[in-house]
């Protein structure tokens, strides 16, 4: 089993990702796709007059502050436009894909964090009314059912809280939890960069290999949201996934290239 996560940043070629996935799926490979949608969510939120608010935690992680209205816009884009766009591409390529959020069948479950500690203008503050959380539990029942019946699952945040409330969760870490739960052979984290760069944005500074035991020490090279990918990779390898690859989804055959060792390989 291979879990492929494709991000939501500008420049990602979803046609290329879906064509590559479809070829491999038809050749008999077991695959699941998890996707993001941050770039499009930002555009739609601006257009709807509710621009995104990004906050930074005291430990330096950036995340989207998700009030109820933001959550609804997030769902419109992730579960609507992005998810159905990917399912449509796969269906056109002859793959019977099924798109689901983490809420459906509680595939992704975790604790609802209502307040978040942030640093703003050098001061630490607490913001309430956040609809975020982290995936702590993956319920694979529905996924097993779909895979067993020949469907390719296409999954997206949000997740469900233990109380059944929708929560915004990081897609990379959700994909890592899924890869662990499914005992996947590999987790691919595909985005709009060649992999983890030692000196971002210099693409010639690509880090080719990271020993699984050292992955957390590479957090220092990742800025902003790349930190979540490194954290997800650490969680996946610690959970028994043999290989995590940070790969490029901008062109070519992104899944095959990553599996062939292009990008940053954590093993
Ligand atoms: P996606 O939504 O596609 O999963 P993210 O925006 O969450 O992607 O994370 C990828 C982004 O992280 C890149 O587009 C890049 O701007 C940023 N980044 C920060 N530090 C690094 C780094 N060291 N190497 C590569 N990308 C980095």
PDB file of C-alpha atoms and ligand atoms in Angstrom:
ATOM      1  CA  UNK A   1       0.000   0.000   0.000  1.00  0.00           C
ATOM      2  CA  UNK A   2       1.217   3.474  -0.909  1.00  0.00           C
ATOM      3  CA  UNK A   3      -0.310   6.620   0.572  1.00  0.00           C
ATOM      4  CA  UNK A   4       0.093   9.646  -1.689  1.00  0.00           C
ATOM      5  CA  UNK A   5      -0.524  13.117  -0.273  1.00  0.00           C
ATOM      6  CA  UNK A   6      -0.652  15.940  -2.777  1.00  0.00           C
ATOM      7  CA  UNK A   7      -0.626  19.479  -1.428  1.00  0.00           C
ATOM      8  CA  UNK A   8      -2.598  22.555  -2.267  1.00  0.00           C
ATOM      9  CA  UNK A   9       0.111  25.036  -3.215  1.00  0.00           C
ATOM     10  CA  UNK A  10       0.415  26.992  -6.454  1.00  0.00           C
ATOM     11  CA  UNK A  11       2.016  25.105  -9.340  1.00  0.00           C
ATOM     12  CA  UNK A  12       0.890  21.583  -8.478  1.00  0.00           C
ATOM     13  CA  UNK A  13      -0.124  19.675 -11.621  1.00  0.00           C
ATOM     14  CA  UNK A  14      -3.138  17.597 -10.568  1.00  0.00           C
ATOM     15  CA  UNK A  15      -3.544  16.244 -14.119  1.00  0.00           C
ATOM     16  CA  UNK A  16      -0.014  14.826 -13.958  1.00  0.00           C
ATOM     17  CA  UNK A  17      -0.574  13.348 -10.475  1.00  0.00           C
ATOM     18  CA  UNK A  18      -3.895  11.740 -11.477  1.00  0.00           C
ATOM     19  CA  UNK A  19      -2.551  10.348 -14.780  1.00  0.00           C
ATOM     20  CA  UNK A  20       0.400   8.755 -12.983  1.00  0.00           C
ATOM     21  CA  UNK A  21      -1.840   7.398 -10.209  1.00  0.00           C
ATOM     22  CA  UNK A  22      -4.311   6.000 -12.740  1.00  0.00           C
ATOM     23  CA  UNK A  23      -1.554   4.126 -14.630  1.00  0.00           C
ATOM     24  CA  UNK A  24      -0.210   2.589 -11.438  1.00  0.00           C
ATOM     25  CA  UNK A  25      -3.677   1.763 -10.090  1.00  0.00           C
ATOM     26  CA  UNK A  26      -4.606  -0.006 -13.344  1.00  0.00           C
ATOM     27  CA  UNK A  27      -1.359  -1.982 -13.104  1.00  0.00           C
ATOM     28  CA  UNK A  28      -2.643  -3.333  -9.782  1.00  0.00           C
ATOM     29  CA  UNK A  29      -0.888  -1.127  -7.198  1.00  0.00           C
ATOM     30  CA  UNK A  30      -2.786  -0.432  -3.971  1.00  0.00           C
ATOM     31  CA  UNK A  31      -3.045   3.330  -3.519  1.00  0.00           C
ATOM     32  CA  UNK A  32      -4.834   5.977  -1.503  1.00  0.00           C
ATOM     33  CA  UNK A  33      -4.760   9.678  -2.281  1.00  0.00           C
ATOM     34  CA  UNK A  34      -4.950  12.417   0.353  1.00  0.00           C
ATOM     35  CA  UNK A  35      -5.043  16.017  -0.830  1.00  0.00           C
ATOM     36  CA  UNK A  36      -4.866  19.592   0.394  1.00  0.00           C
ATOM     37  CA  UNK A  37      -6.324  22.829  -0.904  1.00  0.00           C
ATOM     38  CA  UNK A  38      -4.740  25.724   0.953  1.00  0.00           C
ATOM     39  CA  UNK A  39      -3.978  27.931  -2.072  1.00  0.00           C
ATOM     40  CA  UNK A  40      -7.519  27.723  -3.449  1.00  0.00           C
ATOM     41  CA  UNK A  41      -9.035  28.146   0.034  1.00  0.00           C
ATOM     42  CA  UNK A  42      -7.114  31.391   0.449  1.00  0.00           C
ATOM     43  CA  UNK A  43      -8.400  32.688  -2.899  1.00  0.00           C
ATOM     44  CA  UNK A  44     -12.027  31.741  -2.187  1.00  0.00           C
ATOM     45  CA  UNK A  45     -11.874  33.141   1.364  1.00  0.00           C
ATOM     46  CA  UNK A  46     -10.604  36.475  -0.005  1.00  0.00           C
ATOM     47  CA  UNK A  47     -13.360  36.494  -2.647  1.00  0.00           C
ATOM     48  CA  UNK A  48     -16.008  35.829   0.020  1.00  0.00           C
ATOM     49  CA  UNK A  49     -14.729  38.691   2.137  1.00  0.00           C
ATOM     50  CA  UNK A  50     -13.363  36.489   4.934  1.00  0.00           C
ATOM     51  CA  UNK A  51      -9.597  36.485   4.278  1.00  0.00           C
ATOM     52  CA  UNK A  52      -7.435  33.807   5.907  1.00  0.00           C
ATOM     53  CA  UNK A  53      -5.740  34.498   9.202  1.00  0.00           C
ATOM     54  CA  UNK A  54      -2.491  32.659   9.741  1.00  0.00           C
ATOM     55  CA  UNK A  55      -1.148  32.456  13.286  1.00  0.00           C
ATOM     56  CA  UNK A  56       2.231  31.387  14.626  1.00  0.00           C
ATOM     57  CA  UNK A  57       2.562  29.288  17.774  1.00  0.00           C
ATOM     58  CA  UNK A  58       5.263  30.008  20.397  1.00  0.00           C
ATOM     59  CA  UNK A  59       7.218  27.033  18.989  1.00  0.00           C
ATOM     60  CA  UNK A  60       7.161  28.531  15.486  1.00  0.00           C
ATOM     61  CA  UNK A  61       4.466  26.511  13.701  1.00  0.00           C
ATOM     62  CA  UNK A  62       2.179  28.443  11.364  1.00  0.00           C
ATOM     63  CA  UNK A  63      -1.463  27.416  11.025  1.00  0.00           C
ATOM     64  CA  UNK A  64      -4.754  28.738   9.751  1.00  0.00           C
ATOM     65  CA  UNK A  65      -7.008  30.160  12.475  1.00  0.00           C
ATOM     66  CA  UNK A  66     -10.282  28.378  11.746  1.00  0.00           C
ATOM     67  CA  UNK A  67     -13.393  30.095  13.064  1.00  0.00           C
ATOM     68  CA  UNK A  68     -16.749  28.582  12.044  1.00  0.00           C
ATOM     69  CA  UNK A  69     -17.015  30.664   8.877  1.00  0.00           C
ATOM     70  CA  UNK A  70     -13.477  29.732   7.849  1.00  0.00           C
ATOM     71  CA  UNK A  71     -14.285  26.064   8.481  1.00  0.00           C
ATOM     72  CA  UNK A  72     -17.274  26.318   6.153  1.00  0.00           C
ATOM     73  CA  UNK A  73     -15.182  27.942   3.411  1.00  0.00           C
ATOM     74  CA  UNK A  74     -12.494  25.315   4.022  1.00  0.00           C
ATOM     75  CA  UNK A  75     -15.084  22.545   3.519  1.00  0.00           C
ATOM     76  CA  UNK A  76     -16.440  24.189   0.357  1.00  0.00           C
ATOM     77  CA  UNK A  77     -13.002  24.138  -1.194  1.00  0.00           C
ATOM     78  CA  UNK A  78     -11.401  20.965   0.199  1.00  0.00           C
ATOM     79  CA  UNK A  79     -14.449  18.656   0.157  1.00  0.00           C
ATOM     80  CA  UNK A  80     -16.102  20.404  -2.789  1.00  0.00           C
ATOM     81  CA  UNK A  81     -13.993  21.939  -5.504  1.00  0.00           C
ATOM     82  CA  UNK A  82     -10.663  20.195  -4.808  1.00  0.00           C
ATOM     83  CA  UNK A  83     -12.000  16.748  -3.903  1.00  0.00           C
ATOM     84  CA  UNK A  84     -14.516  16.552  -6.727  1.00  0.00           C
ATOM     85  CA  UNK A  85     -11.998  17.968  -9.214  1.00  0.00           C
ATOM     86  CA  UNK A  86      -9.595  15.133  -8.389  1.00  0.00           C
ATOM     87  CA  UNK A  87     -12.332  12.467  -8.391  1.00  0.00           C
ATOM     88  CA  UNK A  88     -13.529  13.751 -11.779  1.00  0.00           C
ATOM     89  CA  UNK A  89      -9.995  13.566 -13.239  1.00  0.00           C
ATOM     90  CA  UNK A  90      -9.598   9.984 -11.996  1.00  0.00           C
ATOM     91  CA  UNK A  91     -13.043   8.967 -13.266  1.00  0.00           C
ATOM     92  CA  UNK A  92     -12.188  10.358 -16.705  1.00  0.00           C
ATOM     93  CA  UNK A  93      -9.043   8.239 -16.632  1.00  0.00           C
ATOM     94  CA  UNK A  94     -11.156   5.158 -15.935  1.00  0.00           C
ATOM     95  CA  UNK A  95     -10.444   4.842 -12.194  1.00  0.00           C
ATOM     96  CA  UNK A  96     -13.436   4.370  -9.909  1.00  0.00           C
ATOM     97  CA  UNK A  97     -12.442   6.956  -7.312  1.00  0.00           C
ATOM     98  CA  UNK A  98     -14.535   7.874  -4.261  1.00  0.00           C
ATOM     99  CA  UNK A  99     -13.981  11.208  -2.517  1.00  0.00           C
ATOM    100  CA  UNK A 100     -14.467  11.458   1.238  1.00  0.00           C
ATOM    101  CA  UNK A 101     -13.509  13.822   4.029  1.00  0.00           C
ATOM    102  CA  UNK A 102     -12.190  12.664   7.371  1.00  0.00           C
ATOM    103  CA  UNK A 103     -15.662  13.348   8.785  1.00  0.00           C
ATOM    104  CA  UNK A 104     -17.217  10.647   6.607  1.00  0.00           C
ATOM    105  CA  UNK A 105     -17.232   7.421   8.567  1.00  0.00           C
ATOM    106  CA  UNK A 106     -14.965   9.265  11.036  1.00  0.00           C
ATOM    107  CA  UNK A 107     -11.977   8.186   8.959  1.00  0.00           C
ATOM    108  CA  UNK A 108      -9.843  10.842  10.693  1.00  0.00           C
ATOM    109  CA  UNK A 109     -10.601  11.436  14.368  1.00  0.00           C
ATOM    110  CA  UNK A 110      -8.960  13.645  16.968  1.00  0.00           C
ATOM    111  CA  UNK A 111      -9.328  16.095  19.807  1.00  0.00           C
ATOM    112  CA  UNK A 112     -10.915  19.486  19.124  1.00  0.00           C
ATOM    113  CA  UNK A 113      -8.636  22.336  20.154  1.00  0.00           C
ATOM    114  CA  UNK A 114     -10.861  25.331  20.772  1.00  0.00           C
ATOM    115  CA  UNK A 115      -8.130  27.806  21.682  1.00  0.00           C
ATOM    116  CA  UNK A 116      -4.691  28.411  20.310  1.00  0.00           C
ATOM    117  CA  UNK A 117      -1.640  30.122  21.799  1.00  0.00           C
ATOM    118  CA  UNK A 118      -0.123  32.537  19.321  1.00  0.00           C
ATOM    119  CA  UNK A 119       2.700  35.024  19.137  1.00  0.00           C
ATOM    120  CA  UNK A 120       1.721  38.397  17.682  1.00  0.00           C
ATOM    121  CA  UNK A 121       3.809  41.578  17.808  1.00  0.00           C
ATOM    122  CA  UNK A 122       6.215  39.771  20.133  1.00  0.00           C
ATOM    123  CA  UNK A 123       3.459  38.944  22.659  1.00  0.00           C
ATOM    124  CA  UNK A 124       1.900  35.559  23.481  1.00  0.00           C
ATOM    125  CA  UNK A 125      -1.914  35.615  23.272  1.00  0.00           C
ATOM    126  CA  UNK A 126      -4.748  33.091  23.399  1.00  0.00           C
ATOM    127  CA  UNK A 127      -7.313  32.989  20.585  1.00  0.00           C
ATOM    128  CA  UNK A 128     -10.610  31.157  21.178  1.00  0.00           C
ATOM    129  CA  UNK A 129     -13.206  29.748  18.768  1.00  0.00           C
ATOM    130  CA  UNK A 130     -10.692  27.703  16.779  1.00  0.00           C
ATOM    131  CA  UNK A 131     -11.921  24.588  14.969  1.00  0.00           C
ATOM    132  CA  UNK A 132      -8.660  22.747  14.718  1.00  0.00           C
ATOM    133  CA  UNK A 133      -7.084  19.574  16.009  1.00  0.00           C
ATOM    134  CA  UNK A 134      -4.689  16.758  15.218  1.00  0.00           C
ATOM    135  CA  UNK A 135      -5.569  13.321  13.915  1.00  0.00           C
ATOM    136  CA  UNK A 136      -5.077  10.855  16.770  1.00  0.00           C
ATOM    137  CA  UNK A 137      -7.068   7.956  15.435  1.00  0.00           C
ATOM    138  CA  UNK A 138      -7.671   6.573  11.943  1.00  0.00           C
ATOM    139  CA  UNK A 139     -10.759   4.426  11.502  1.00  0.00           C
ATOM    140  CA  UNK A 140      -9.959   2.243   8.522  1.00  0.00           C
ATOM    141  CA  UNK A 141     -13.290   0.346   8.308  1.00  0.00           C
ATOM    142  CA  UNK A 142     -14.746   2.402   5.478  1.00  0.00           C
ATOM    143  CA  UNK A 143     -11.410   2.502   3.622  1.00  0.00           C
ATOM    144  CA  UNK A 144     -11.021  -1.288   3.815  1.00  0.00           C
ATOM    145  CA  UNK A 145     -14.566  -1.646   2.479  1.00  0.00           C
ATOM    146  CA  UNK A 146     -13.834   0.653  -0.468  1.00  0.00           C
ATOM    147  CA  UNK A 147     -10.455  -0.862  -1.313  1.00  0.00           C
ATOM    148  CA  UNK A 148     -11.912  -4.347  -1.036  1.00  0.00           C
ATOM    149  CA  UNK A 149     -14.622  -3.411  -3.538  1.00  0.00           C
ATOM    150  CA  UNK A 150     -12.136  -1.892  -6.007  1.00  0.00           C
ATOM    151  CA  UNK A 151     -12.597   1.835  -5.314  1.00  0.00           C
ATOM    152  CA  UNK A 152      -9.706   4.278  -4.998  1.00  0.00           C
ATOM    153  CA  UNK A 153     -10.312   6.477  -1.909  1.00  0.00           C
ATOM    154  CA  UNK A 154      -9.544  10.199  -2.270  1.00  0.00           C
ATOM    155  CA  UNK A 155      -9.409  11.697   1.215  1.00  0.00           C
ATOM    156  CA  UNK A 156      -9.279  15.242   2.553  1.00  0.00           C
ATOM    157  CA  UNK A 157      -9.498  17.130   5.850  1.00  0.00           C
ATOM    158  CA  UNK A 158     -11.482  18.110   7.896  1.00  0.00           C
ATOM    159  CA  UNK A 159     -11.442  15.386  10.527  1.00  0.00           C
ATOM    160  CA  UNK A 160     -14.100  14.624  13.128  1.00  0.00           C
ATOM    161  CA  UNK A 161     -13.580  15.483  16.781  1.00  0.00           C
ATOM    162  CA  UNK A 162     -14.499  12.801  19.330  1.00  0.00           C
ATOM    163  CA  UNK A 163     -17.776  14.764  19.755  1.00  0.00           C
ATOM    164  CA  UNK A 164     -18.457  14.688  15.999  1.00  0.00           C
ATOM    165  CA  UNK A 165     -17.494  18.315  15.336  1.00  0.00           C
ATOM    166  CA  UNK A 166     -15.582  19.109  12.137  1.00  0.00           C
ATOM    167  CA  UNK A 167     -11.983  20.130  12.822  1.00  0.00           C
ATOM    168  CA  UNK A 168      -9.320  21.472  10.499  1.00  0.00           C
ATOM    169  CA  UNK A 169      -6.306  19.167  10.649  1.00  0.00           C
ATOM    170  CA  UNK A 170      -2.977  19.197   8.873  1.00  0.00           C
ATOM    171  CA  UNK A 171      -3.181  17.057   5.736  1.00  0.00           C
ATOM    172  CA  UNK A 172       0.436  15.886   5.859  1.00  0.00           C
ATOM    173  CA  UNK A 173       0.117  14.602   9.402  1.00  0.00           C
ATOM    174  CA  UNK A 174      -3.298  13.060   8.613  1.00  0.00           C
ATOM    175  CA  UNK A 175      -1.704  11.238   5.671  1.00  0.00           C
ATOM    176  CA  UNK A 176       1.115  10.080   7.977  1.00  0.00           C
ATOM    177  CA  UNK A 177      -1.406   8.711  10.497  1.00  0.00           C
ATOM    178  CA  UNK A 178      -3.228   6.958   7.657  1.00  0.00           C
ATOM    179  CA  UNK A 179       0.009   5.425   6.341  1.00  0.00           C
ATOM    180  CA  UNK A 180       0.781   4.106   9.840  1.00  0.00           C
ATOM    181  CA  UNK A 181      -2.753   2.724  10.301  1.00  0.00           C
ATOM    182  CA  UNK A 182      -2.638   0.956   6.933  1.00  0.00           C
ATOM    183  CA  UNK A 183       0.946  -0.267   7.466  1.00  0.00           C
ATOM    184  CA  UNK A 184       1.827   1.400   4.164  1.00  0.00           C
ATOM    185  CA  UNK A 185       5.118   0.616   2.457  1.00  0.00           C
ATOM    186  CA  UNK A 186       5.600   4.249   1.513  1.00  0.00           C
ATOM    187  CA  UNK A 187       4.168   7.707   2.140  1.00  0.00           C
ATOM    188  CA  UNK A 188       4.677  10.333  -0.563  1.00  0.00           C
ATOM    189  CA  UNK A 189       4.307  13.991   0.405  1.00  0.00           C
ATOM    190  CA  UNK A 190       4.103  15.809  -2.930  1.00  0.00           C
ATOM    191  CA  UNK A 191       4.211  19.590  -3.179  1.00  0.00           C
ATOM    192  CA  UNK A 192       5.546  22.436  -5.359  1.00  0.00           C
ATOM    193  CA  UNK A 193       9.207  22.019  -4.375  1.00  0.00           C
ATOM    194  CA  UNK A 194      11.701  19.270  -5.366  1.00  0.00           C
ATOM    195  CA  UNK A 195      11.830  18.055  -1.756  1.00  0.00           C
ATOM    196  CA  UNK A 196      13.289  19.363   1.481  1.00  0.00           C
ATOM    197  CA  UNK A 197      15.751  22.116   0.616  1.00  0.00           C
ATOM    198  CA  UNK A 198      18.749  22.843   2.820  1.00  0.00           C
ATOM    199  CA  UNK A 199      18.619  26.508   1.766  1.00  0.00           C
ATOM    200  CA  UNK A 200      15.030  27.208   0.687  1.00  0.00           C
ATOM    201  CA  UNK A 201      14.225  28.486  -1.981  1.00  0.00           C
ATOM    202  CA  UNK A 202      17.463  27.358  -3.655  1.00  0.00           C
ATOM    203  CA  UNK A 203      16.333  24.212  -5.488  1.00  0.00           C
ATOM    204  CA  UNK A 204      19.914  23.043  -6.000  1.00  0.00           C
ATOM    205  CA  UNK A 205      20.160  22.582  -2.216  1.00  0.00           C
ATOM    206  CA  UNK A 206      17.906  19.504  -2.262  1.00  0.00           C
ATOM    207  CA  UNK A 207      18.536  17.096   0.599  1.00  0.00           C
ATOM    208  CA  UNK A 208      18.500  13.670  -1.059  1.00  0.00           C
ATOM    209  CA  UNK A 209      18.433  11.328   1.916  1.00  0.00           C
ATOM    210  CA  UNK A 210      17.508  11.517   5.580  1.00  0.00           C
ATOM    211  CA  UNK A 211      18.118   8.577   7.936  1.00  0.00           C
ATOM    212  CA  UNK A 212      14.803   7.711   9.617  1.00  0.00           C
ATOM    213  CA  UNK A 213      16.292   8.029  13.098  1.00  0.00           C
ATOM    214  CA  UNK A 214      17.471  11.621  12.429  1.00  0.00           C
ATOM    215  CA  UNK A 215      14.443  13.104  10.708  1.00  0.00           C
ATOM    216  CA  UNK A 216      13.508  15.482  13.530  1.00  0.00           C
ATOM    217  CA  UNK A 217      16.948  17.086  13.419  1.00  0.00           C
ATOM    218  CA  UNK A 218      16.076  18.243   9.869  1.00  0.00           C
ATOM    219  CA  UNK A 219      13.255  20.426  11.214  1.00  0.00           C
ATOM    220  CA  UNK A 220      15.765  23.272  11.352  1.00  0.00           C
ATOM    221  CA  UNK A 221      15.839  23.457   7.517  1.00  0.00           C
ATOM    222  CA  UNK A 222      12.055  23.646   7.158  1.00  0.00           C
ATOM    223  CA  UNK A 223      10.240  26.934   7.444  1.00  0.00           C
ATOM    224  CA  UNK A 224       6.526  27.507   7.940  1.00  0.00           C
ATOM    225  CA  UNK A 225       4.362  24.703   6.707  1.00  0.00           C
ATOM    226  CA  UNK A 226       7.249  22.555   5.552  1.00  0.00           C
ATOM    227  CA  UNK A 227       7.769  21.863   9.274  1.00  0.00           C
ATOM    228  CA  UNK A 228       4.504  19.900   9.318  1.00  0.00           C
ATOM    229  CA  UNK A 229       5.766  17.676   6.513  1.00  0.00           C
ATOM    230  CA  UNK A 230       8.971  16.896   8.393  1.00  0.00           C
ATOM    231  CA  UNK A 231       6.935  16.226  11.535  1.00  0.00           C
ATOM    232  CA  UNK A 232       4.557  13.993   9.544  1.00  0.00           C
ATOM    233  CA  UNK A 233       7.531  12.106   8.108  1.00  0.00           C
ATOM    234  CA  UNK A 234       8.911  11.557  11.616  1.00  0.00           C
ATOM    235  CA  UNK A 235       5.536  10.269  12.828  1.00  0.00           C
ATOM    236  CA  UNK A 236       5.228   7.939   9.845  1.00  0.00           C
ATOM    237  CA  UNK A 237       8.672   6.325  10.138  1.00  0.00           C
ATOM    238  CA  UNK A 238       8.328   6.071  13.925  1.00  0.00           C
ATOM    239  CA  UNK A 239       4.987   4.328  13.283  1.00  0.00           C
ATOM    240  CA  UNK A 240       6.609   1.719  11.033  1.00  0.00           C
ATOM    241  CA  UNK A 241       6.283   3.181   7.509  1.00  0.00           C
ATOM    242  CA  UNK A 242       9.481   2.146   5.715  1.00  0.00           C
ATOM    243  CA  UNK A 243       9.889   5.133   3.397  1.00  0.00           C
ATOM    244  CA  UNK A 244       8.632   8.701   3.310  1.00  0.00           C
ATOM    245  CA  UNK A 245       9.450  10.763   0.242  1.00  0.00           C
ATOM    246  CA  UNK A 246       9.071  14.529  -0.162  1.00  0.00           C
ATOM    247  CA  UNK A 247       8.498  14.877  -3.891  1.00  0.00           C
ATOM    248  CA  UNK A 248       7.715  17.349  -6.654  1.00  0.00           C
ATOM    249  CA  UNK A 249       4.155  17.460  -8.038  1.00  0.00           C
ATOM    250  CA  UNK A 250       4.692  20.194 -10.621  1.00  0.00           C
ATOM    251  CA  UNK A 251       5.209  18.063 -13.731  1.00  0.00           C
ATOM    252  CA  UNK A 252       6.060  14.706 -15.263  1.00  0.00           C
ATOM    253  CA  UNK A 253       5.123  11.542 -13.399  1.00  0.00           C
ATOM    254  CA  UNK A 254       5.189  12.800  -9.801  1.00  0.00           C
ATOM    255  CA  UNK A 255       4.308   9.510  -8.070  1.00  0.00           C
ATOM    256  CA  UNK A 256       6.661   7.334 -10.117  1.00  0.00           C
ATOM    257  CA  UNK A 257       9.492   9.855  -9.870  1.00  0.00           C
ATOM    258  CA  UNK A 258       9.179  10.026  -6.081  1.00  0.00           C
ATOM    259  CA  UNK A 259       8.989   6.226  -5.766  1.00  0.00           C
ATOM    260  CA  UNK A 260      12.056   6.064  -7.999  1.00  0.00           C
ATOM    261  CA  UNK A 261      13.987   8.117  -5.467  1.00  0.00           C
ATOM    262  CA  UNK A 262      13.726  11.672  -6.838  1.00  0.00           C
ATOM    263  CA  UNK A 263      13.145  14.149  -4.018  1.00  0.00           C
ATOM    264  CA  UNK A 264      14.063  13.679  -0.375  1.00  0.00           C
ATOM    265  CA  UNK A 265      13.906  10.088   0.811  1.00  0.00           C
ATOM    266  CA  UNK A 266      13.478   9.391   4.525  1.00  0.00           C
ATOM    267  CA  UNK A 267      14.236   5.741   5.298  1.00  0.00           C
TER     268      UNK A 267
HETATM  269  P1  LIG B   1       1.322  21.861   0.227  1.00  0.00           P
HETATM  270  O1  LIG B   1       0.071  22.619   0.564  1.00  0.00           O
HETATM  271  O2  LIG B   1       1.578  21.771  -1.242  1.00  0.00           O
HETATM  272  O3  LIG B   1       1.411  20.539   0.907  1.00  0.00           O
HETATM  273  P2  LIG B   1       2.860  23.595   1.922  1.00  0.00           P
HETATM  274  O4  LIG B   1       2.662  24.993   1.463  1.00  0.00           O
HETATM  275  O5  LIG B   1       2.166  23.110   3.126  1.00  0.00           O
HETATM  276  O6  LIG B   1       2.605  22.644   0.694  1.00  0.00           O
HETATM  277  O7  LIG B   1       4.428  23.328   2.159  1.00  0.00           O
HETATM  278  C1  LIG B   1       5.347  23.409   1.101  1.00  0.00           C
HETATM  279  C2  LIG B   1       6.015  24.768   1.109  1.00  0.00           C
HETATM  280  O8  LIG B   1       6.971  24.841   2.182  1.00  0.00           O
HETATM  281  C3  LIG B   1       6.856  25.060  -0.120  1.00  0.00           C
HETATM  282  O9  LIG B   1       6.072  25.582  -1.174  1.00  0.00           O
HETATM  283  C4  LIG B   1       7.859  26.101   0.391  1.00  0.00           C
HETATM  284  O10 LIG B   1       7.367  27.400   0.133  1.00  0.00           O
HETATM  285  C5  LIG B   1       7.886  25.893   1.900  1.00  0.00           C
HETATM  286  N1  LIG B   1       9.195  25.569   2.472  1.00  0.00           N
HETATM  287  C6  LIG B   1       9.681  26.090   3.620  1.00  0.00           C
HETATM  288  N2  LIG B   1      10.890  25.604   3.915  1.00  0.00           N
HETATM  289  C7  LIG B   1      11.216  24.729   2.945  1.00  0.00           C
HETATM  290  C8  LIG B   1      12.351  23.891   2.706  1.00  0.00           C
HETATM  291  N3  LIG B   1      13.420  23.868   3.544  1.00  0.00           N
HETATM  292  N4  LIG B   1      12.333  23.102   1.618  1.00  0.00           N
HETATM  293  C9  LIG B   1      11.261  23.105   0.784  1.00  0.00           C
HETATM  294  N5  LIG B   1      10.163  23.875   0.949  1.00  0.00           N
HETATM  295  C10 LIG B   1      10.124  24.691   2.016  1.00  0.00           C
END
